Amino acid sequence: MSHTLVSLACHAYGLAALVYLAFLVRQSQVLAVTGRVLVGTGLLMHCVALIEMLGAQGGRLVGPAQGMSTFAFLLLALFLALDVRYRKPVIGAFLTPLAVAVLLIGMLLHGGSTPLPDAVRQPLLPVHVTIALLGMTAFGVAAGVGVMYLLMERQVKTKHFGLLFSRLPSLEFLDTLNRRLVLWGFIALSLTLATGALFTTTLRGLAWALEAKHVATFVAWGVFAALVNARIFAGWRGRRVALLTMAGFCLVLVSFLSSYDLSAAGPGMP
């Protein structure tokens, strides 16, 4: 049942992606509303599927399929919240295709879950994983906003004002949104490291298997720590911020995927 609902949600998301791409070409209120309805419908079905899946697995994500499905859900939920708040449906043209791609990969991995060892079945694990996924979601949206910023900035710099110039939000709006998303993502990533440290102290025998994840997570934390500080104390803005955001998100994504290489220690553990 849950797999069927996820499949239906994926179809709704795919249609929404096409609608938002069409909106990128021709702005229309009808397309904007249609996109929101499709995403909202998909989220509703997806939410029911995730609740059913988590109930069957004791409230834990136990494999890459579940982790990627949850990430896609959170990514679109955050996008929809931002669209409703700021009325910027064009952002969907950059985020819905990403979410669909992530969800499709997760669906191809359906059935590949691995039971968690007893050592990691701790009450704090669901909290740790949830915070990690929320942080990755914030960084994912920030990276999408960064791509939009680079496209917009290029048109401004070259003074070649094409279709995107009249469609994308202003550079100031994109930079401000990036700042807020990165800040919240950085807080979540810091909490992820803090809660993850509790696991590494009790799972010494598994630590060697998580070395790649440790490195990627700490490097990502360092990148975003430097970025947050540079924004606050050095007034960084613009292109280099967008590029660092995208680089940091790639590191977070590597960290997320590496946690499933052998899957012995479960998802989301730094």
Short mmCIF file of C-alpha atoms in Angstrom, two decimals:
data_model
loop_
_atom_site.label_atom_id
_atom_site.label_comp_id
_atom_site.label_asym_id
_atom_site.label_seq_id
_atom_site.Cartn_x
_atom_site.Cartn_y
_atom_site.Cartn_z
CA MET A 1 0.00 0.00 0.00
CA SER A 2 2.73 2.49 0.96
CA HIS A 3 4.69 1.77 -2.23
CA THR A 4 1.56 2.41 -4.32
CA LEU A 5 0.95 5.73 -2.57
CA VAL A 6 4.56 6.79 -3.10
CA SER A 7 4.25 5.89 -6.77
CA LEU A 8 1.08 7.99 -7.08
CA ALA A 9 2.78 10.85 -5.26
CA CYS A 10 5.73 10.60 -7.64
CA HIS A 11 3.37 10.95 -10.60
CA ALA A 12 1.80 14.03 -9.01
CA TYR A 13 5.25 15.50 -8.40
CA GLY A 14 6.28 14.74 -11.97
CA LEU A 15 3.24 16.55 -13.34
CA ALA A 16 3.96 19.44 -10.98
CA ALA A 17 7.53 19.63 -12.29
CA LEU A 18 6.21 19.93 -15.84
CA VAL A 19 3.75 22.62 -14.74
CA TYR A 20 6.47 24.63 -13.00
CA LEU A 21 8.78 24.31 -15.99
CA ALA A 22 5.93 25.61 -18.14
CA PHE A 23 5.51 28.46 -15.64
CA LEU A 24 9.18 29.29 -16.16
CA VAL A 25 8.41 29.86 -19.85
CA ARG A 26 5.05 31.52 -19.45
CA GLN A 27 3.99 32.92 -16.12
CA SER A 28 0.35 32.20 -15.41
CA GLN A 29 -1.65 32.18 -12.20
CA VAL A 30 -3.44 29.05 -13.39
CA LEU A 31 -0.12 27.22 -13.73
CA ALA A 32 1.01 28.43 -10.30
CA VAL A 33 -2.18 27.21 -8.61
CA THR A 34 -2.10 23.92 -10.53
CA GLY A 35 1.47 23.31 -9.42
CA ARG A 36 0.60 23.95 -5.78
CA VAL A 37 -2.41 21.63 -5.94
CA LEU A 38 -0.34 18.84 -7.52
CA VAL A 39 2.47 19.18 -4.99
CA GLY A 40 0.01 19.38 -2.10
CA THR A 41 -1.84 16.28 -3.33
CA GLY A 42 1.41 14.40 -3.74
CA LEU A 43 2.55 15.42 -0.26
CA LEU A 44 -0.69 14.18 1.26
CA MET A 45 -0.34 10.73 -0.32
CA HIS A 46 3.38 10.67 0.42
CA CYS A 47 2.76 11.57 4.07
CA VAL A 48 0.31 8.70 4.50
CA ALA A 49 2.83 6.32 2.90
CA LEU A 50 5.64 7.49 5.18
CA ILE A 51 3.48 7.14 8.30
CA GLU A 52 2.55 3.62 7.25
CA MET A 53 6.18 2.75 6.50
CA LEU A 54 7.48 4.18 9.77
CA GLY A 55 4.77 2.38 11.71
CA ALA A 56 5.79 -0.92 10.15
CA GLN A 57 9.45 -0.27 11.00
CA GLY A 58 9.09 0.97 14.54
CA GLY A 59 9.47 4.64 13.63
CA ARG A 60 12.93 4.23 12.08
CA LEU A 61 14.34 4.75 8.60
CA VAL A 62 16.30 1.61 7.84
CA GLY A 63 17.54 1.97 4.29
CA PRO A 64 18.40 4.32 1.41
CA ALA A 65 14.95 3.99 -0.18
CA GLN A 66 13.22 5.29 2.96
CA GLY A 67 15.83 7.97 3.54
CA MET A 68 15.63 9.34 -0.01
CA SER A 69 11.84 9.18 -0.01
CA THR A 70 11.72 11.19 3.21
CA PHE A 71 14.22 13.71 1.87
CA ALA A 72 12.13 14.23 -1.28
CA PHE A 73 9.03 14.69 0.87
CA LEU A 74 10.69 17.27 3.11
CA LEU A 75 12.21 19.09 0.12
CA LEU A 76 8.82 19.56 -1.50
CA ALA A 77 7.11 20.39 1.79
CA LEU A 78 9.63 23.17 2.40
CA PHE A 79 9.28 24.41 -1.17
CA LEU A 80 5.48 24.54 -0.87
CA ALA A 81 5.76 26.45 2.41
CA LEU A 82 8.12 28.97 0.78
CA ASP A 83 5.86 29.29 -2.26
CA VAL A 84 2.82 29.98 -0.10
CA ARG A 85 4.80 32.42 2.05
CA TYR A 86 6.59 34.39 -0.70
CA ARG A 87 4.44 33.63 -3.76
CA LYS A 88 7.45 32.61 -5.85
CA PRO A 89 6.24 29.53 -7.77
CA VAL A 90 9.15 29.78 -10.20
CA ILE A 91 11.33 28.18 -7.52
CA GLY A 92 9.41 25.00 -8.23
CA ALA A 93 10.99 24.78 -11.68
CA PHE A 94 14.32 24.14 -9.95
CA LEU A 95 13.25 22.08 -6.93
CA THR A 96 10.47 19.78 -8.14
CA PRO A 97 12.66 18.06 -10.79
CA LEU A 98 15.32 17.50 -8.11
CA ALA A 99 12.77 16.00 -5.72
CA VAL A 100 11.37 13.73 -8.45
CA ALA A 101 14.86 12.50 -9.33
CA VAL A 102 15.63 11.75 -5.68
CA LEU A 103 12.31 9.96 -5.19
CA LEU A 104 12.72 7.88 -8.36
CA ILE A 105 16.16 6.72 -7.22
CA GLY A 106 14.68 5.81 -3.86
CA MET A 107 11.89 3.84 -5.54
CA LEU A 108 14.43 1.90 -7.60
CA LEU A 109 16.07 0.93 -4.31
CA HIS A 110 12.73 -0.25 -2.90
CA GLY A 111 13.15 -3.34 -0.79
CA GLY A 112 16.82 -2.70 -0.11
CA SER A 113 16.46 -1.88 3.58
CA THR A 114 18.80 -3.37 6.13
CA PRO A 115 17.78 -4.17 9.72
CA LEU A 116 19.45 -2.01 12.34
CA PRO A 117 21.78 -3.73 14.78
CA ASP A 118 20.59 -3.77 18.39
CA ALA A 119 23.44 -1.44 19.39
CA VAL A 120 21.93 1.50 17.52
CA ARG A 121 18.30 0.95 18.50
CA GLN A 122 18.31 3.89 20.88
CA PRO A 123 15.48 6.37 21.59
CA LEU A 124 17.63 9.26 20.39
CA LEU A 125 18.17 7.78 16.91
CA PRO A 126 14.86 8.97 15.35
CA VAL A 127 15.52 12.48 16.65
CA HIS A 128 19.04 12.41 15.27
CA VAL A 129 17.91 11.21 11.83
CA THR A 130 15.04 13.72 11.69
CA ILE A 131 17.34 16.65 12.46
CA ALA A 132 19.85 15.42 9.88
CA LEU A 133 17.18 15.20 7.17
CA LEU A 134 15.77 18.63 8.03
CA GLY A 135 19.24 20.14 7.77
CA MET A 136 19.88 18.44 4.43
CA THR A 137 16.51 19.70 3.19
CA ALA A 138 17.37 23.30 4.09
CA PHE A 139 20.72 22.97 2.33
CA GLY A 140 19.06 21.35 -0.70
CA VAL A 141 16.64 24.25 -1.13
CA ALA A 142 19.48 26.73 -0.50
CA ALA A 143 21.52 25.03 -3.25
CA GLY A 144 18.56 25.34 -5.65
CA VAL A 145 18.28 29.01 -4.75
CA GLY A 146 22.02 29.30 -5.36
CA VAL A 147 21.60 27.95 -8.89
CA MET A 148 18.89 30.53 -9.53
CA TYR A 149 21.14 33.28 -8.18
CA LEU A 150 24.00 32.29 -10.50
CA LEU A 151 21.71 32.26 -13.54
CA MET A 152 20.24 35.64 -12.63
CA GLU A 153 23.62 37.16 -11.84
CA ARG A 154 25.05 36.01 -15.16
CA GLN A 155 22.31 37.80 -17.06
CA VAL A 156 22.84 40.97 -15.04
CA LYS A 157 26.63 40.86 -15.43
CA THR A 158 26.54 40.24 -19.19
CA LYS A 159 23.61 42.64 -19.62
CA HIS A 160 21.93 39.97 -21.70
CA PHE A 161 18.42 40.15 -20.29
CA GLY A 162 16.74 37.03 -21.58
CA LEU A 163 13.70 35.05 -20.51
CA LEU A 164 15.04 34.14 -17.07
CA PHE A 165 15.60 37.78 -16.12
CA SER A 166 11.88 38.48 -16.18
CA ARG A 167 10.99 35.17 -14.52
CA LEU A 168 13.41 34.72 -11.63
CA PRO A 169 13.18 36.58 -8.29
CA SER A 170 15.54 39.48 -7.66
CA LEU A 171 19.14 38.88 -6.63
CA GLU A 172 18.45 40.49 -3.25
CA PHE A 173 15.54 38.15 -2.53
CA LEU A 174 17.53 35.06 -3.56
CA ASP A 175 20.52 36.09 -1.46
CA THR A 176 18.36 36.76 1.60
CA LEU A 177 16.52 33.44 1.23
CA ASN A 178 19.84 31.63 0.85
CA ARG A 179 21.12 33.24 4.05
CA ARG A 180 18.12 32.14 6.08
CA LEU A 181 18.13 28.59 4.73
CA VAL A 182 21.85 28.12 5.28
CA LEU A 183 21.59 29.42 8.84
CA TRP A 184 18.80 26.98 9.73
CA GLY A 185 20.59 24.17 7.94
CA PHE A 186 23.80 24.93 9.81
CA ILE A 187 21.99 24.81 13.16
CA ALA A 188 20.47 21.45 12.22
CA LEU A 189 23.84 20.11 11.04
CA SER A 190 25.48 21.19 14.31
CA LEU A 191 22.77 19.39 16.29
CA THR A 192 23.24 16.35 14.06
CA LEU A 193 26.94 16.25 14.92
CA ALA A 194 26.21 16.71 18.62
CA THR A 195 23.66 13.89 18.77
CA GLY A 196 25.79 11.71 16.52
CA ALA A 197 28.70 12.02 18.93
CA LEU A 198 26.61 10.10 21.47
CA PHE A 199 26.51 7.15 19.10
CA THR A 200 30.21 7.13 18.28
CA THR A 201 31.04 6.87 21.98
CA THR A 202 28.97 3.69 22.30
CA LEU A 203 29.69 2.15 18.89
CA ARG A 204 33.46 2.10 18.84
CA GLY A 205 33.51 -1.06 16.80
CA LEU A 206 31.48 0.54 14.00
CA ALA A 207 33.40 3.79 13.85
CA TRP A 208 35.85 2.52 11.22
CA ALA A 209 32.98 1.86 8.80
CA LEU A 210 31.84 5.47 9.08
CA GLU A 211 35.15 7.17 8.32
CA ALA A 212 34.10 8.50 4.90
CA LYS A 213 30.88 9.84 6.38
CA HIS A 214 32.73 11.45 9.27
CA VAL A 215 35.07 13.27 6.91
CA ALA A 216 32.30 14.49 4.58
CA THR A 217 30.12 15.63 7.49
CA PHE A 218 32.87 17.55 9.29
CA VAL A 219 34.11 19.16 6.07
CA ALA A 220 30.53 20.19 5.22
CA TRP A 221 30.13 21.62 8.74
CA GLY A 222 33.38 23.55 8.28
CA VAL A 223 32.26 24.95 4.93
CA PHE A 224 28.94 26.15 6.29
CA ALA A 225 30.51 27.44 9.52
CA ALA A 226 32.92 29.52 7.43
CA LEU A 227 30.07 30.67 5.20
CA VAL A 228 27.85 31.75 8.12
CA ASN A 229 30.74 33.60 9.75
CA ALA A 230 31.76 35.25 6.48
CA ARG A 231 28.23 36.50 5.98
CA ILE A 232 27.95 37.88 9.51
CA PHE A 233 31.42 39.35 10.01
CA ALA A 234 32.74 39.96 6.48
CA GLY A 235 29.49 40.79 4.73
CA TRP A 236 29.85 38.11 2.09
CA ARG A 237 27.08 38.01 -0.50
CA GLY A 238 26.46 36.96 -4.04
CA ARG A 239 28.22 34.51 -6.33
CA ARG A 240 30.79 33.03 -3.95
CA VAL A 241 28.09 32.43 -1.34
CA ALA A 242 25.96 30.59 -3.91
CA LEU A 243 28.93 28.47 -5.03
CA LEU A 244 29.91 27.58 -1.46
CA THR A 245 26.31 26.67 -0.66
CA MET A 246 26.20 24.27 -3.61
CA ALA A 247 29.56 22.76 -2.67
CA GLY A 248 28.48 22.32 0.94
CA PHE A 249 25.24 20.64 -0.11
CA CYS A 250 27.19 18.19 -2.28
CA LEU A 251 29.29 17.26 0.76
CA VAL A 252 26.16 16.79 2.88
CA LEU A 253 24.71 14.59 0.14
CA VAL A 254 27.90 12.51 0.05
CA SER A 255 27.67 12.15 3.82
CA PHE A 256 24.04 11.04 3.55
CA LEU A 257 24.72 8.48 0.83
CA SER A 258 27.87 7.12 2.47
CA SER A 259 25.86 6.20 5.54
CA TYR A 260 24.18 3.54 3.42
CA ASP A 261 27.28 2.02 1.83
CA LEU A 262 27.29 -0.94 4.20
CA SER A 263 24.25 0.23 6.13
CA ALA A 264 25.49 -1.49 9.24
CA ALA A 265 25.17 1.58 11.38
CA GLY A 266 21.89 2.92 10.07
CA PRO A 267 21.15 6.24 8.34
CA GLY A 268 22.02 9.74 9.39
CA MET A 269 24.85 9.00 11.83
CA PRO A 270 27.89 11.29 11.66
#
